[in-house]
Amino acid sequence: MKNQEIFHYLEKFLTEERLQKINFFAPESSDFVLPVMEDIFQFRNAAAIVRSVEACGFHKIVAMESENVFNPNLRVTKGAETWVEVEKLPHSLDSIKKIKNRGYKIVAVSPEKNATLLPDFSISEPVALVFGTEKEGVTEEILDFSDETLAIPMYGFTRSFNVSVAASICMYELKQKLLKSGIDYKLSEEKMWQMKVRWAVNSLASGEQILAKYLKENP
């Protein structure tokens, strides 16, 4: 496995503490729940989402961009951006279709269209959770395309959570459901090694150059 070989080369450049952390957390990582963000414009929200996703053991986000750039505030992420892969796609229905073709059920986090309440939501297959923009929520065409809608129960006059708070609640609750489910929701071995390579590169000041040199010498 190429990524395994690459990681074993990179690990000699890591501190023992960093290597132990990577080896400890990698087997627990998952992309079974994939948060998809619609054109988030507040960088503090972007950062809080990255931090919450990582804390729940999910290490990938899709950021769909049109008017705004998904640019987390590093003071808020507290280093989580080292571990979380952010895939940037155009803010379009075509991007959602691409994600669905990867095997994900598309679930829009929105109270519309007879939404299932989060406590009642059953997770049995990979899920892409779509979170709308701060002001407008999930766009209508994505709502119409979604396989299901999901709502967080509200108990006060306020009718919605801030998008970063909503993402935190959903990711945490779905992680709890997966832990109790018996589903094999963790990364495949190949995906895990690929992620470990990315983590090692991100952990090193000259990680990209070290990796490029290795790949040049070992085509």
PDB file of C-alpha atoms in Angstrom:
ATOM      1  CA  MET A   1       0.000   0.000   0.000  1.00  0.00           C
ATOM      2  CA  LYS A   2       1.633   3.191  -1.218  1.00  0.00           C
ATOM      3  CA  ASN A   3       0.227   5.474   1.514  1.00  0.00           C
ATOM      4  CA  GLN A   4       1.391   3.109   4.234  1.00  0.00           C
ATOM      5  CA  GLU A   5       4.916   3.187   2.813  1.00  0.00           C
ATOM      6  CA  ILE A   6       4.823   6.989   2.591  1.00  0.00           C
ATOM      7  CA  PHE A   7       3.651   7.326   6.185  1.00  0.00           C
ATOM      8  CA  HIS A   8       6.400   5.054   7.488  1.00  0.00           C
ATOM      9  CA  TYR A   9       8.889   7.322   5.726  1.00  0.00           C
ATOM     10  CA  LEU A  10       7.337  10.501   7.143  1.00  0.00           C
ATOM     11  CA  GLU A  11       6.992   9.224  10.687  1.00  0.00           C
ATOM     12  CA  LYS A  12      10.726   9.467  11.317  1.00  0.00           C
ATOM     13  CA  PHE A  13      10.424  13.262  11.021  1.00  0.00           C
ATOM     14  CA  LEU A  14       7.647  13.447  13.638  1.00  0.00           C
ATOM     15  CA  THR A  15       8.103  13.909  17.360  1.00  0.00           C
ATOM     16  CA  GLU A  16       7.283  10.826  19.399  1.00  0.00           C
ATOM     17  CA  GLU A  17       4.351  12.648  20.982  1.00  0.00           C
ATOM     18  CA  ARG A  18       2.851  13.609  17.608  1.00  0.00           C
ATOM     19  CA  LEU A  19       3.361  10.114  16.213  1.00  0.00           C
ATOM     20  CA  GLN A  20       1.587   8.579  19.201  1.00  0.00           C
ATOM     21  CA  LYS A  21      -1.361  10.932  18.783  1.00  0.00           C
ATOM     22  CA  ILE A  22      -1.703  10.155  15.071  1.00  0.00           C
ATOM     23  CA  ASN A  23      -1.549   6.418  15.678  1.00  0.00           C
ATOM     24  CA  PHE A  24      -4.064   6.652  18.522  1.00  0.00           C
ATOM     25  CA  PHE A  25      -6.725   8.784  16.827  1.00  0.00           C
ATOM     26  CA  ALA A  26      -6.498   7.538  13.231  1.00  0.00           C
ATOM     27  CA  PRO A  27      -8.277   4.191  13.822  1.00  0.00           C
ATOM     28  CA  GLU A  28     -11.219   6.069  15.381  1.00  0.00           C
ATOM     29  CA  SER A  29     -11.665   8.437  12.441  1.00  0.00           C
ATOM     30  CA  SER A  30     -14.702   8.302  10.167  1.00  0.00           C
ATOM     31  CA  ASP A  31     -16.220   9.885   7.097  1.00  0.00           C
ATOM     32  CA  PHE A  32     -19.567   8.129   7.625  1.00  0.00           C
ATOM     33  CA  VAL A  33     -21.084  11.535   8.421  1.00  0.00           C
ATOM     34  CA  LEU A  34     -19.944  14.242   6.015  1.00  0.00           C
ATOM     35  CA  PRO A  35     -20.823  17.862   6.876  1.00  0.00           C
ATOM     36  CA  VAL A  36     -21.506  19.966   3.779  1.00  0.00           C
ATOM     37  CA  MET A  37     -21.530  23.736   4.259  1.00  0.00           C
ATOM     38  CA  GLU A  38     -23.357  26.112   1.946  1.00  0.00           C
ATOM     39  CA  ASP A  39     -21.307  29.265   1.347  1.00  0.00           C
ATOM     40  CA  ILE A  40     -20.509  30.086   5.002  1.00  0.00           C
ATOM     41  CA  PHE A  41     -19.350  33.697   5.232  1.00  0.00           C
ATOM     42  CA  GLN A  42     -18.458  34.221   8.906  1.00  0.00           C
ATOM     43  CA  PHE A  43     -14.949  32.900   9.520  1.00  0.00           C
ATOM     44  CA  ARG A  44     -15.683  32.295  13.205  1.00  0.00           C
ATOM     45  CA  ASN A  45     -18.505  29.974  12.204  1.00  0.00           C
ATOM     46  CA  ALA A  46     -16.219  28.173   9.765  1.00  0.00           C
ATOM     47  CA  ALA A  47     -13.644  27.715  12.501  1.00  0.00           C
ATOM     48  CA  ALA A  48     -16.157  26.502  15.084  1.00  0.00           C
ATOM     49  CA  ILE A  49     -17.496  23.951  12.603  1.00  0.00           C
ATOM     50  CA  VAL A  50     -14.003  22.606  11.885  1.00  0.00           C
ATOM     51  CA  ARG A  51     -13.292  22.334  15.604  1.00  0.00           C
ATOM     52  CA  SER A  52     -16.549  20.508  16.385  1.00  0.00           C
ATOM     53  CA  VAL A  53     -16.213  18.110  13.458  1.00  0.00           C
ATOM     54  CA  GLU A  54     -12.713  17.127  14.539  1.00  0.00           C
ATOM     55  CA  ALA A  55     -13.724  16.735  18.182  1.00  0.00           C
ATOM     56  CA  CYS A  56     -16.334  14.163  17.116  1.00  0.00           C
ATOM     57  CA  GLY A  57     -13.805  12.117  15.165  1.00  0.00           C
ATOM     58  CA  PHE A  58     -14.969  13.106  11.680  1.00  0.00           C
ATOM     59  CA  HIS A  59     -12.083  14.478   9.675  1.00  0.00           C
ATOM     60  CA  LYS A  60     -13.560  15.846   6.482  1.00  0.00           C
ATOM     61  CA  ILE A  61     -15.782  18.782   5.515  1.00  0.00           C
ATOM     62  CA  VAL A  62     -17.115  19.850   2.147  1.00  0.00           C
ATOM     63  CA  ALA A  63     -17.318  23.634   1.787  1.00  0.00           C
ATOM     64  CA  MET A  64     -19.388  24.798  -1.165  1.00  0.00           C
ATOM     65  CA  GLU A  65     -18.324  28.286  -2.162  1.00  0.00           C
ATOM     66  CA  SER A  66     -19.848  30.962  -4.374  1.00  0.00           C
ATOM     67  CA  GLU A  67     -19.744  34.483  -2.923  1.00  0.00           C
ATOM     68  CA  ASN A  68     -17.714  33.575   0.153  1.00  0.00           C
ATOM     69  CA  VAL A  69     -14.473  31.731   0.896  1.00  0.00           C
ATOM     70  CA  PHE A  70     -14.511  29.087   3.641  1.00  0.00           C
ATOM     71  CA  ASN A  71     -11.681  30.489   5.731  1.00  0.00           C
ATOM     72  CA  PRO A  72     -11.560  29.335   9.376  1.00  0.00           C
ATOM     73  CA  ASN A  73     -10.257  31.625  12.101  1.00  0.00           C
ATOM     74  CA  LEU A  74      -7.187  29.785  13.407  1.00  0.00           C
ATOM     75  CA  ARG A  75      -7.624  31.240  16.899  1.00  0.00           C
ATOM     76  CA  VAL A  76     -10.954  29.469  17.161  1.00  0.00           C
ATOM     77  CA  THR A  77      -9.982  26.133  15.574  1.00  0.00           C
ATOM     78  CA  LYS A  78      -7.290  25.534  18.233  1.00  0.00           C
ATOM     79  CA  GLY A  79      -5.291  23.440  15.765  1.00  0.00           C
ATOM     80  CA  ALA A  80      -8.220  21.362  14.474  1.00  0.00           C
ATOM     81  CA  GLU A  81      -7.492  22.573  10.939  1.00  0.00           C
ATOM     82  CA  THR A  82      -4.345  20.399  11.012  1.00  0.00           C
ATOM     83  CA  TRP A  83      -6.515  17.303  11.119  1.00  0.00           C
ATOM     84  CA  VAL A  84      -9.664  18.172   9.156  1.00  0.00           C
ATOM     85  CA  GLU A  85      -9.609  17.973   5.368  1.00  0.00           C
ATOM     86  CA  VAL A  86     -11.673  20.716   3.730  1.00  0.00           C
ATOM     87  CA  GLU A  87     -12.770  19.867   0.209  1.00  0.00           C
ATOM     88  CA  LYS A  88     -13.952  22.969  -1.645  1.00  0.00           C
ATOM     89  CA  LEU A  89     -16.608  22.607  -4.336  1.00  0.00           C
ATOM     90  CA  PRO A  90     -18.772  25.091  -6.258  1.00  0.00           C
ATOM     91  CA  HIS A  91     -21.968  26.070  -4.462  1.00  0.00           C
ATOM     92  CA  SER A  92     -24.308  24.188  -6.760  1.00  0.00           C
ATOM     93  CA  LEU A  93     -26.704  21.305  -7.043  1.00  0.00           C
ATOM     94  CA  ASP A  94     -24.147  19.539  -9.240  1.00  0.00           C
ATOM     95  CA  SER A  95     -21.792  19.411  -6.243  1.00  0.00           C
ATOM     96  CA  ILE A  96     -24.502  17.804  -4.123  1.00  0.00           C
ATOM     97  CA  LYS A  97     -25.136  15.261  -6.887  1.00  0.00           C
ATOM     98  CA  LYS A  98     -21.418  14.478  -6.952  1.00  0.00           C
ATOM     99  CA  ILE A  99     -21.493  13.810  -3.199  1.00  0.00           C
ATOM    100  CA  LYS A 100     -24.567  11.593  -3.588  1.00  0.00           C
ATOM    101  CA  ASN A 101     -22.760   9.604  -6.275  1.00  0.00           C
ATOM    102  CA  ARG A 102     -20.049   8.844  -3.723  1.00  0.00           C
ATOM    103  CA  GLY A 103     -22.626   6.839  -1.790  1.00  0.00           C
ATOM    104  CA  TYR A 104     -23.992   9.412   0.645  1.00  0.00           C
ATOM    105  CA  LYS A 105     -27.610   9.930   1.604  1.00  0.00           C
ATOM    106  CA  ILE A 106     -28.292  13.681   1.306  1.00  0.00           C
ATOM    107  CA  VAL A 107     -29.879  15.068   4.467  1.00  0.00           C
ATOM    108  CA  ALA A 108     -30.618  18.794   4.676  1.00  0.00           C
ATOM    109  CA  VAL A 109     -30.605  20.266   8.169  1.00  0.00           C
ATOM    110  CA  SER A 110     -33.800  22.268   7.926  1.00  0.00           C
ATOM    111  CA  PRO A 111     -37.279  22.146   9.510  1.00  0.00           C
ATOM    112  CA  GLU A 112     -39.014  22.106   6.113  1.00  0.00           C
ATOM    113  CA  LYS A 113     -40.588  19.163   4.287  1.00  0.00           C
ATOM    114  CA  ASN A 114     -41.740  17.082   7.275  1.00  0.00           C
ATOM    115  CA  ALA A 115     -38.308  17.018   8.832  1.00  0.00           C
ATOM    116  CA  THR A 116     -37.310  14.169  11.129  1.00  0.00           C
ATOM    117  CA  LEU A 117     -36.350  15.380  14.599  1.00  0.00           C
ATOM    118  CA  LEU A 118     -32.732  14.665  15.477  1.00  0.00           C
ATOM    119  CA  PRO A 119     -33.523  12.316  18.412  1.00  0.00           C
ATOM    120  CA  ASP A 120     -35.691  10.214  16.070  1.00  0.00           C
ATOM    121  CA  PHE A 121     -33.255  10.155  13.163  1.00  0.00           C
ATOM    122  CA  SER A 122     -32.009   6.674  12.264  1.00  0.00           C
ATOM    123  CA  ILE A 123     -28.546   6.424  10.735  1.00  0.00           C
ATOM    124  CA  SER A 124     -27.825   3.227   8.851  1.00  0.00           C
ATOM    125  CA  GLU A 125     -25.846   4.443   5.821  1.00  0.00           C
ATOM    126  CA  PRO A 126     -23.306   7.185   5.068  1.00  0.00           C
ATOM    127  CA  VAL A 127     -24.922  10.607   5.455  1.00  0.00           C
ATOM    128  CA  ALA A 128     -24.015  14.003   3.987  1.00  0.00           C
ATOM    129  CA  LEU A 129     -25.464  16.659   6.297  1.00  0.00           C
ATOM    130  CA  VAL A 130     -26.116  19.888   4.413  1.00  0.00           C
ATOM    131  CA  PHE A 131     -26.055  23.091   6.468  1.00  0.00           C
ATOM    132  CA  GLY A 132     -27.374  26.276   4.864  1.00  0.00           C
ATOM    133  CA  THR A 133     -26.005  29.798   4.840  1.00  0.00           C
ATOM    134  CA  GLU A 134     -26.214  31.886   7.999  1.00  0.00           C
ATOM    135  CA  LYS A 135     -29.059  34.065   6.715  1.00  0.00           C
ATOM    136  CA  GLU A 136     -31.030  31.990   4.224  1.00  0.00           C
ATOM    137  CA  GLY A 137     -30.642  28.412   5.405  1.00  0.00           C
ATOM    138  CA  VAL A 138     -30.519  25.495   2.963  1.00  0.00           C
ATOM    139  CA  THR A 139     -31.266  26.616  -0.601  1.00  0.00           C
ATOM    140  CA  GLU A 140     -34.566  25.514  -2.114  1.00  0.00           C
ATOM    141  CA  GLU A 141     -33.105  23.393  -4.914  1.00  0.00           C
ATOM    142  CA  ILE A 142     -30.966  21.429  -2.475  1.00  0.00           C
ATOM    143  CA  LEU A 143     -33.972  20.980  -0.172  1.00  0.00           C
ATOM    144  CA  ASP A 144     -35.939  19.576  -3.096  1.00  0.00           C
ATOM    145  CA  PHE A 145     -33.110  17.229  -4.051  1.00  0.00           C
ATOM    146  CA  SER A 146     -32.425  15.971  -0.520  1.00  0.00           C
ATOM    147  CA  ASP A 147     -33.414  12.460   0.484  1.00  0.00           C
ATOM    148  CA  GLU A 148     -34.543  13.684   3.891  1.00  0.00           C
ATOM    149  CA  THR A 149     -34.618  16.765   6.092  1.00  0.00           C
ATOM    150  CA  LEU A 150     -33.471  16.874   9.692  1.00  0.00           C
ATOM    151  CA  ALA A 151     -34.509  19.310  12.422  1.00  0.00           C
ATOM    152  CA  ILE A 152     -33.086  20.030  15.864  1.00  0.00           C
ATOM    153  CA  PRO A 153     -35.890  20.330  18.443  1.00  0.00           C
ATOM    154  CA  MET A 154     -36.338  23.879  19.771  1.00  0.00           C
ATOM    155  CA  TYR A 155     -37.814  24.680  23.186  1.00  0.00           C
ATOM    156  CA  GLY A 156     -37.851  28.464  23.299  1.00  0.00           C
ATOM    157  CA  PHE A 157     -38.958  31.485  21.285  1.00  0.00           C
ATOM    158  CA  THR A 158     -35.794  31.260  19.163  1.00  0.00           C
ATOM    159  CA  ARG A 159     -36.541  29.120  16.126  1.00  0.00           C
ATOM    160  CA  SER A 160     -33.051  28.162  15.013  1.00  0.00           C
ATOM    161  CA  PHE A 161     -29.497  27.705  16.214  1.00  0.00           C
ATOM    162  CA  ASN A 162     -26.461  29.455  14.802  1.00  0.00           C
ATOM    163  CA  VAL A 163     -25.091  27.281  11.977  1.00  0.00           C
ATOM    164  CA  SER A 164     -21.925  26.361  13.871  1.00  0.00           C
ATOM    165  CA  VAL A 165     -23.962  25.388  16.946  1.00  0.00           C
ATOM    166  CA  ALA A 166     -26.359  23.350  14.791  1.00  0.00           C
ATOM    167  CA  ALA A 167     -23.407  21.545  13.207  1.00  0.00           C
ATOM    168  CA  SER A 168     -21.920  20.791  16.628  1.00  0.00           C
ATOM    169  CA  ILE A 169     -25.181  19.374  17.967  1.00  0.00           C
ATOM    170  CA  CYS A 170     -25.791  17.216  14.898  1.00  0.00           C
ATOM    171  CA  MET A 171     -22.265  15.840  14.681  1.00  0.00           C
ATOM    172  CA  TYR A 172     -22.189  14.969  18.363  1.00  0.00           C
ATOM    173  CA  GLU A 173     -25.623  13.340  18.372  1.00  0.00           C
ATOM    174  CA  LEU A 174     -24.935  11.308  15.246  1.00  0.00           C
ATOM    175  CA  LYS A 175     -21.611  10.146  16.681  1.00  0.00           C
ATOM    176  CA  GLN A 176     -23.482   8.883  19.754  1.00  0.00           C
ATOM    177  CA  LYS A 177     -25.948   7.039  17.530  1.00  0.00           C
ATOM    178  CA  LEU A 178     -23.103   5.410  15.609  1.00  0.00           C
ATOM    179  CA  LEU A 179     -21.318   4.353  18.778  1.00  0.00           C
ATOM    180  CA  LYS A 180     -24.453   2.517  19.901  1.00  0.00           C
ATOM    181  CA  SER A 181     -25.363   1.100  16.493  1.00  0.00           C
ATOM    182  CA  GLY A 182     -22.860  -1.661  15.863  1.00  0.00           C
ATOM    183  CA  ILE A 183     -22.315  -0.231  12.360  1.00  0.00           C
ATOM    184  CA  ASP A 184     -18.783  -0.340  10.975  1.00  0.00           C
ATOM    185  CA  TYR A 185     -18.571   3.409  10.453  1.00  0.00           C
ATOM    186  CA  LYS A 186     -14.809   3.866  10.560  1.00  0.00           C
ATOM    187  CA  LEU A 187     -12.463   4.523   7.648  1.00  0.00           C
ATOM    188  CA  SER A 188     -11.281   1.763   5.382  1.00  0.00           C
ATOM    189  CA  GLU A 189      -7.637   0.824   5.878  1.00  0.00           C
ATOM    190  CA  GLU A 190      -6.539   2.590   2.697  1.00  0.00           C
ATOM    191  CA  LYS A 191      -8.424   5.782   3.602  1.00  0.00           C
ATOM    192  CA  MET A 192      -6.880   5.671   7.062  1.00  0.00           C
ATOM    193  CA  TRP A 193      -3.335   5.489   5.687  1.00  0.00           C
ATOM    194  CA  GLN A 194      -4.105   8.299   3.265  1.00  0.00           C
ATOM    195  CA  MET A 195      -5.324  10.419   6.174  1.00  0.00           C
ATOM    196  CA  LYS A 196      -2.275   9.571   8.280  1.00  0.00           C
ATOM    197  CA  VAL A 197      -0.043  10.800   5.464  1.00  0.00           C
ATOM    198  CA  ARG A 198      -1.978  14.087   5.377  1.00  0.00           C
ATOM    199  CA  TRP A 199      -1.738  14.434   9.148  1.00  0.00           C
ATOM    200  CA  ALA A 200       2.005  13.792   9.090  1.00  0.00           C
ATOM    201  CA  VAL A 201       2.554  16.341   6.318  1.00  0.00           C
ATOM    202  CA  ASN A 202       0.456  18.942   8.166  1.00  0.00           C
ATOM    203  CA  SER A 203       2.411  18.277  11.360  1.00  0.00           C
ATOM    204  CA  LEU A 204       5.746  19.215   9.803  1.00  0.00           C
ATOM    205  CA  ALA A 205       6.932  22.727   8.984  1.00  0.00           C
ATOM    206  CA  SER A 206       8.393  21.459   5.695  1.00  0.00           C
ATOM    207  CA  GLY A 207       5.961  18.594   5.266  1.00  0.00           C
ATOM    208  CA  GLU A 208       5.005  19.343   1.670  1.00  0.00           C
ATOM    209  CA  GLN A 209       8.645  19.578   0.589  1.00  0.00           C
ATOM    210  CA  ILE A 210       9.577  16.352   2.404  1.00  0.00           C
ATOM    211  CA  LEU A 211       6.677  14.522   0.770  1.00  0.00           C
ATOM    212  CA  ALA A 212       7.496  15.926  -2.683  1.00  0.00           C
ATOM    213  CA  LYS A 213      11.134  14.829  -2.344  1.00  0.00           C
ATOM    214  CA  TYR A 214      10.080  11.317  -1.343  1.00  0.00           C
ATOM    215  CA  LEU A 215       7.622  10.991  -4.225  1.00  0.00           C
ATOM    216  CA  LYS A 216      10.227  12.246  -6.703  1.00  0.00           C
ATOM    217  CA  GLU A 217      12.739   9.684  -5.474  1.00  0.00           C
ATOM    218  CA  ASN A 218      10.147   6.890  -5.246  1.00  0.00           C
ATOM    219  CA  PRO A 219       7.868   7.232  -8.286  1.00  0.00           C
TER     220      PRO A 219
END
